[in-house]
Structures are given as structure tokens and as C-alpha cells.
PDB file of C-alpha atoms and ligand atoms in Angstrom:
ATOM      1  CA  UNK A   1      -9.289  13.422  -4.383  1.00 96.00           C
ATOM      2  CA  UNK A   2      -7.444  10.750  -3.808  1.00 98.00           C
ATOM      3  CA  UNK A   3      -4.679  11.407  -0.547  1.00 98.00           C
ATOM      4  CA  UNK A   4      -1.523   9.306  -0.991  1.00 97.00           C
ATOM      5  CA  UNK A   5      -1.267   8.086   2.739  1.00 98.00           C
ATOM      6  CA  UNK A   6       1.011   8.981   5.083  1.00 98.00           C
ATOM      7  CA  UNK A   7       3.459   6.733   6.656  1.00 97.00           C
ATOM      8  CA  UNK A   8       5.320   6.120   9.703  1.00 97.00           C
ATOM      9  CA  UNK A   9       7.326   7.332  10.634  1.00 96.00           C
ATOM     10  CA  UNK A  10       6.257  10.684   9.709  1.00 98.00           C
ATOM     11  CA  UNK A  11       5.759  13.039  12.160  1.00 98.00           C
ATOM     12  CA  UNK A  12       2.873  14.289  11.704  1.00 98.00           C
ATOM     13  CA  UNK A  13       1.205  10.502  12.801  1.00 98.00           C
ATOM     14  CA  UNK A  14       3.123  11.559  16.660  1.00 98.00           C
ATOM     15  CA  UNK A  15       1.968  14.898  16.803  1.00 98.00           C
ATOM     16  CA  UNK A  16      -1.309  15.574  19.221  1.00 98.00           C
ATOM     17  CA  UNK A  17      -3.756  16.975  16.318  1.00 98.00           C
ATOM     18  CA  UNK A  18      -5.114  20.665  16.655  1.00 98.00           C
ATOM     19  CA  UNK A  19      -9.141  20.876  17.038  1.00 98.00           C
ATOM     20  CA  UNK A  20     -11.540  21.316  13.879  1.00 98.00           C
ATOM     21  CA  UNK A  21     -12.764  25.633  14.125  1.00 98.00           C
ATOM     22  CA  UNK A  22     -14.284  25.874  10.101  1.00 98.00           C
ATOM     23  CA  UNK A  23     -16.885  23.809   9.451  1.00 98.00           C
ATOM     24  CA  UNK A  24     -17.213  25.045   5.579  1.00 98.00           C
ATOM     25  CA  UNK A  25     -17.124  23.735   2.166  1.00 98.00           C
ATOM     26  CA  UNK A  26     -13.831  22.890   2.949  1.00 98.00           C
ATOM     27  CA  UNK A  27     -14.230  20.322   5.503  1.00 98.00           C
ATOM     28  CA  UNK A  28     -16.988  18.697   3.231  1.00 98.00           C
ATOM     29  CA  UNK A  29     -14.234  19.236   0.362  1.00 98.00           C
ATOM     30  CA  UNK A  30     -12.208  17.055   3.071  1.00 98.00           C
ATOM     31  CA  UNK A  31     -14.227  14.415   4.044  1.00 98.00           C
ATOM     32  CA  UNK A  32     -15.552  13.757   1.005  1.00 98.00           C
ATOM     33  CA  UNK A  33     -11.717  13.254   0.269  1.00 98.00           C
ATOM     34  CA  UNK A  34     -11.026  11.420   3.255  1.00 98.00           C
ATOM     35  CA  UNK A  35     -13.559   8.729   1.718  1.00 98.00           C
ATOM     36  CA  UNK A  36     -12.785   8.843  -1.579  1.00 97.00           C
ATOM     37  CA  UNK A  37      -8.736   7.988  -0.017  1.00 98.00           C
ATOM     38  CA  UNK A  38      -9.960   5.332   2.375  1.00 98.00           C
ATOM     39  CA  UNK A  39     -11.770   3.591  -0.597  1.00 97.00           C
ATOM     40  CA  UNK A  40      -8.951   3.883  -3.010  1.00 97.00           C
ATOM     41  CA  UNK A  41      -6.759   2.141   0.527  1.00 97.00           C
ATOM     42  CA  UNK A  42      -8.856  -0.046   1.381  1.00 96.00           C
ATOM     43  CA  UNK A  43      -9.227  -0.095   4.694  1.00 96.00           C
ATOM     44  CA  UNK A  44     -12.269   0.931   7.010  1.00 97.00           C
ATOM     45  CA  UNK A  45     -10.767   4.206   8.675  1.00 98.00           C
ATOM     46  CA  UNK A  46      -8.741   6.744   8.371  1.00 98.00           C
ATOM     47  CA  UNK A  47      -7.415   9.074  10.834  1.00 98.00           C
ATOM     48  CA  UNK A  48      -6.875  13.418   9.492  1.00 98.00           C
ATOM     49  CA  UNK A  49      -3.205  13.074  10.383  1.00 98.00           C
ATOM     50  CA  UNK A  50      -2.718   9.813   8.021  1.00 98.00           C
ATOM     51  CA  UNK A  51      -3.515  12.403   4.730  1.00 98.00           C
ATOM     52  CA  UNK A  52      -0.871  14.724   6.572  1.00 98.00           C
ATOM     53  CA  UNK A  53      -3.860  17.216   7.927  1.00 98.00           C
ATOM     54  CA  UNK A  54      -3.444  17.332  11.774  1.00 98.00           C
ATOM     55  CA  UNK A  55      -6.593  17.662  12.746  1.00 98.00           C
ATOM     56  CA  UNK A  56      -9.075  16.161  14.791  1.00 98.00           C
ATOM     57  CA  UNK A  57     -11.435  14.031  12.306  1.00 98.00           C
ATOM     58  CA  UNK A  58     -11.049  10.984  11.152  1.00 98.00           C
ATOM     59  CA  UNK A  59     -14.115   8.565   8.993  1.00 98.00           C
ATOM     60  CA  UNK A  60     -14.960   5.170   9.451  1.00 98.00           C
ATOM     61  CA  UNK A  61     -16.921   2.265   7.194  1.00 98.00           C
ATOM     62  CA  UNK A  62     -16.766  -1.349   8.754  1.00 96.00           C
ATOM     63  CA  UNK A  63     -18.662  -2.145   4.996  1.00 96.00           C
ATOM     64  CA  UNK A  64     -15.524  -0.582   2.950  1.00 93.00           C
ATOM     65  CA  UNK A  65     -18.359   1.929   0.456  1.00 93.00           C
ATOM     66  CA  UNK A  66     -20.881  -1.381   0.488  1.00 95.00           C
ATOM     67  CA  UNK A  67     -23.553  -0.592   3.222  1.00 96.00           C
ATOM     68  CA  UNK A  68     -23.603   4.236   2.899  1.00 94.00           C
ATOM     69  CA  UNK A  69     -25.369   3.836   5.954  1.00 94.00           C
ATOM     70  CA  UNK A  70     -22.062   2.214   7.111  1.00 96.00           C
ATOM     71  CA  UNK A  71     -19.752   5.589   6.387  1.00 97.00           C
ATOM     72  CA  UNK A  72     -18.815   7.148   9.379  1.00 98.00           C
ATOM     73  CA  UNK A  73     -17.575  11.173   9.904  1.00 98.00           C
ATOM     74  CA  UNK A  74     -16.151  11.770  13.756  1.00 98.00           C
ATOM     75  CA  UNK A  75     -15.396  15.225  13.758  1.00 98.00           C
ATOM     76  CA  UNK A  76     -13.462  16.309  17.121  1.00 98.00           C
ATOM     77  CA  UNK A  77     -14.304  12.976  18.804  1.00 98.00           C
ATOM     78  CA  UNK A  78     -14.418  12.584  22.038  1.00 98.00           C
ATOM     79  CA  UNK A  79     -14.729   8.848  23.941  1.00 98.00           C
ATOM     80  CA  UNK A  80     -18.060   8.485  27.144  1.00 98.00           C
ATOM     81  CA  UNK A  81     -17.681   4.851  27.896  1.00 98.00           C
ATOM     82  CA  UNK A  82     -16.203   1.924  26.913  1.00 98.00           C
ATOM     83  CA  UNK A  83     -17.559  -1.123  27.375  1.00 98.00           C
ATOM     84  CA  UNK A  84     -15.957  -4.670  28.182  1.00 98.00           C
ATOM     85  CA  UNK A  85     -12.574  -6.205  26.460  1.00 98.00           C
ATOM     86  CA  UNK A  86     -11.748  -7.688  23.226  1.00 98.00           C
ATOM     87  CA  UNK A  87      -8.152  -8.979  22.210  1.00 97.00           C
ATOM     88  CA  UNK A  88      -8.333  -9.092  18.421  1.00 96.00           C
ATOM     89  CA  UNK A  89      -5.319  -8.392  15.151  1.00 96.00           C
ATOM     90  CA  UNK A  90      -5.194  -4.649  13.749  1.00 97.00           C
ATOM     91  CA  UNK A  91      -3.274  -3.113  10.703  1.00 97.00           C
ATOM     92  CA  UNK A  92      -3.594   0.281   9.903  1.00 98.00           C
ATOM     93  CA  UNK A  93      -2.626   1.695   6.647  1.00 98.00           C
ATOM     94  CA  UNK A  94       0.135   4.006   7.901  1.00 98.00           C
ATOM     95  CA  UNK A  95       1.668   0.358   9.121  1.00 98.00           C
ATOM     96  CA  UNK A  96       1.447  -1.026   5.838  1.00 96.00           C
ATOM     97  CA  UNK A  97       1.491  -5.401   6.267  1.00 94.00           C
ATOM     98  CA  UNK A  98       1.822  -4.918  10.331  1.00 96.00           C
ATOM     99  CA  UNK A  99      -0.258  -6.451  12.201  1.00 96.00           C
ATOM    100  CA  UNK A 100      -0.396  -7.822  15.716  1.00 96.00           C
ATOM    101  CA  UNK A 101      -3.497  -8.548  18.238  1.00 97.00           C
ATOM    102  CA  UNK A 102      -4.361  -4.923  20.626  1.00 98.00           C
ATOM    103  CA  UNK A 103      -6.196  -5.198  23.450  1.00 97.00           C
ATOM    104  CA  UNK A 104      -9.211  -3.046  23.197  1.00 98.00           C
ATOM    105  CA  UNK A 105     -12.363  -2.011  24.705  1.00 98.00           C
ATOM    106  CA  UNK A 106     -15.527  -4.719  23.141  1.00 98.00           C
ATOM    107  CA  UNK A 107     -17.981  -1.450  23.683  1.00 98.00           C
ATOM    108  CA  UNK A 108     -17.323   2.160  22.762  1.00 98.00           C
ATOM    109  CA  UNK A 109     -19.555   5.059  23.022  1.00 98.00           C
ATOM    110  CA  UNK A 110     -18.517   8.314  20.995  1.00 98.00           C
ATOM    111  CA  UNK A 111     -19.368  12.073  20.687  1.00 98.00           C
ATOM    112  CA  UNK A 112     -18.921  14.104  17.839  1.00 98.00           C
ATOM    113  CA  UNK A 113     -19.483  16.976  15.742  1.00 98.00           C
ATOM    114  CA  UNK A 114     -20.259  16.856  11.881  1.00 98.00           C
ATOM    115  CA  UNK A 115     -19.439  18.520   9.269  1.00 96.00           C
ATOM    116  CA  UNK A 116     -22.248  20.789  10.135  1.00 97.00           C
ATOM    117  CA  UNK A 117     -20.766  21.318  13.732  1.00 98.00           C
ATOM    118  CA  UNK A 118     -23.760  19.364  14.510  1.00 98.00           C
ATOM    119  CA  UNK A 119     -22.966  17.035  17.617  1.00 98.00           C
ATOM    120  CA  UNK A 120     -24.101  13.308  17.818  1.00 98.00           C
ATOM    121  CA  UNK A 121     -23.375  10.545  19.758  1.00 98.00           C
ATOM    122  CA  UNK A 122     -22.629   7.769  18.464  1.00 98.00           C
ATOM    123  CA  UNK A 123     -21.548   3.742  19.281  1.00 98.00           C
ATOM    124  CA  UNK A 124     -20.574   0.079  18.167  1.00 97.00           C
ATOM    125  CA  UNK A 125     -18.784  -2.867  19.147  1.00 97.00           C
ATOM    126  CA  UNK A 126     -16.555  -5.588  18.227  1.00 97.00           C
ATOM    127  CA  UNK A 127     -15.019  -4.427  15.079  1.00 97.00           C
ATOM    128  CA  UNK A 128     -16.747  -0.539  14.892  1.00 98.00           C
ATOM    129  CA  UNK A 129     -15.521  -0.047  18.784  1.00 98.00           C
ATOM    130  CA  UNK A 130     -11.921  -1.176  17.645  1.00 98.00           C
ATOM    131  CA  UNK A 131     -12.030   1.168  14.765  1.00 98.00           C
ATOM    132  CA  UNK A 132     -13.012   4.281  17.095  1.00 98.00           C
ATOM    133  CA  UNK A 133     -10.914   3.577  19.688  1.00 98.00           C
ATOM    134  CA  UNK A 134      -7.906   3.171  16.714  1.00 98.00           C
ATOM    135  CA  UNK A 135      -8.926   6.100  15.186  1.00 98.00           C
ATOM    136  CA  UNK A 136      -9.077   8.015  18.080  1.00 98.00           C
ATOM    137  CA  UNK A 137      -5.119   7.765  19.172  1.00 98.00           C
ATOM    138  CA  UNK A 138      -4.496   8.576  15.823  1.00 98.00           C
ATOM    139  CA  UNK A 139      -5.767  11.911  16.935  1.00 98.00           C
ATOM    140  CA  UNK A 140      -3.460  11.924  19.533  1.00 98.00           C
ATOM    141  CA  UNK A 141      -0.591  10.755  18.145  1.00 98.00           C
ATOM    142  CA  UNK A 142      -0.772   7.149  19.043  1.00 98.00           C
ATOM    143  CA  UNK A 143      -0.286   4.018  17.061  1.00 98.00           C
ATOM    144  CA  UNK A 144      -1.531   0.377  17.299  1.00 98.00           C
ATOM    145  CA  UNK A 145       2.392  -0.107  17.642  1.00 97.00           C
ATOM    146  CA  UNK A 146       2.447   2.374  21.183  1.00 97.00           C
ATOM    147  CA  UNK A 147      -0.076  -0.283  22.778  1.00 97.00           C
ATOM    148  CA  UNK A 148       1.490  -3.750  22.008  1.00 96.00           C
ATOM    149  CA  UNK A 149       4.208  -5.371  24.813  1.00 94.00           C
ATOM    150  CA  UNK A 150       7.767  -2.968  24.534  1.00 95.00           C
ATOM    151  CA  UNK A 151       9.325  -6.654  22.468  1.00 96.00           C
ATOM    152  CA  UNK A 152       7.095  -6.770  19.666  1.00 96.00           C
ATOM    153  CA  UNK A 153       6.580  -3.183  19.211  1.00 96.00           C
ATOM    154  CA  UNK A 154      10.726  -3.500  18.843  1.00 97.00           C
ATOM    155  CA  UNK A 155      10.360  -6.522  16.649  1.00 96.00           C
ATOM    156  CA  UNK A 156       7.937  -4.763  14.736  1.00 97.00           C
ATOM    157  CA  UNK A 157      10.098  -1.609  14.414  1.00 97.00           C
ATOM    158  CA  UNK A 158      13.284  -3.979  13.494  1.00 97.00           C
ATOM    159  CA  UNK A 159      11.307  -4.987  10.448  1.00 96.00           C
ATOM    160  CA  UNK A 160      10.315  -1.628   8.623  1.00 96.00           C
ATOM    161  CA  UNK A 161      13.433  -0.818   9.729  1.00 96.00           C
ATOM    162  CA  UNK A 162      14.587  -4.061   7.316  1.00 96.00           C
ATOM    163  CA  UNK A 163      12.505  -2.977   4.967  1.00 96.00           C
ATOM    164  CA  UNK A 164      13.284   0.950   4.764  1.00 95.00           C
ATOM    165  CA  UNK A 165      16.410  -0.476   4.452  1.00 96.00           C
ATOM    166  CA  UNK A 166      15.662  -2.256   1.183  1.00 95.00           C
ATOM    167  CA  UNK A 167      14.024   0.506  -0.605  1.00 94.00           C
ATOM    168  CA  UNK A 168      10.658  -1.598   0.618  1.00 93.00           C
ATOM    169  CA  UNK A 169       8.751   1.046   3.059  1.00 95.00           C
TER     170      UNK A 169
HETATM  171 NI1   NI B 201      -4.177   3.608  10.974  1.00 52.06          NI
END
């Protein structure tokens, strides 16, 4: 099932999500639906709050569905360690057509549970590290526009306000 993507300023995007406690068929279905929804929206990452589910899980696939080995579902994820810095343009399915440069760690090691509840560690750099940090932020109610300068954030919010007035948001 393809879920519609929740857009800013829906309050679910600002909430701290709850831990996942049940590792059952419903969770596997949610993960499968999230992949379907993310591919339909042509994203490389999707956090559960973005489909209106305030739970601590996200998925990433930097290959956009081309390489099954790149499909990752991280449940109750934690950032274990970070290294270095990168400054690149970032976007978000919940903020369509908004892009800005965001400073992130270059390399990130994550710890998370899989859909059957087993803990694992995974790491990545560059784009994958950026996706890990961006999606992990969603679980704490943080958007990438909260990580740019105050002036840039205000410009972005004004632009969204104008689009809302025109009915284009
Ligand atoms: Ni996002």
C-alpha cells in the first residue's frame, strides 16, 4: 500500500516518535509499505512519521530501488559514532522542492533492530551517512530546515507561506 507523504507543517513531523515494541507481521507490512511509498515518491529515505506513523523506524535505499543490497530498514535506531564533516544540498519528501546545504557528519555508524527485533550495526559515508542522520532526525521531530541558519530558515518558511496562500503546498 502506498501512503501519501505527510508535508510540513503537520504536527506529526514535529513530535518525538515512540519506540517500536512489537516485532510482528504488522511491522513487516509497515516496512514493506514504507518502501513502496518511498519508491513511489522517488526518495532515498523515509521515516515512519512521514506517513503519519509516530514510531521510531526509517528506511533508506540510496540506489532508488535498483540494488536490493542497498535496502535498509532501521528500527529503534541510534547513532553510535560519527566522523568528519560534509556540507551538501539536502531535500526532504515532506518539504517538496525545498533544498539547502546542511552540515552533517561524513561517516556514521548506526545501531538498530531489524524487522524481527535483532540488533545490528551498519555504517555509511557521504550520501548514506547524510540519509542516516536526516532520517534519524525525523524520529526526534527535527527537519533539515531546523539545521540551517535562522535567516535561511525564515526565507524557506516565507516561501512555503507564499505557496500555501496560492494553494500550491
Ligand atoms: Ni526528510
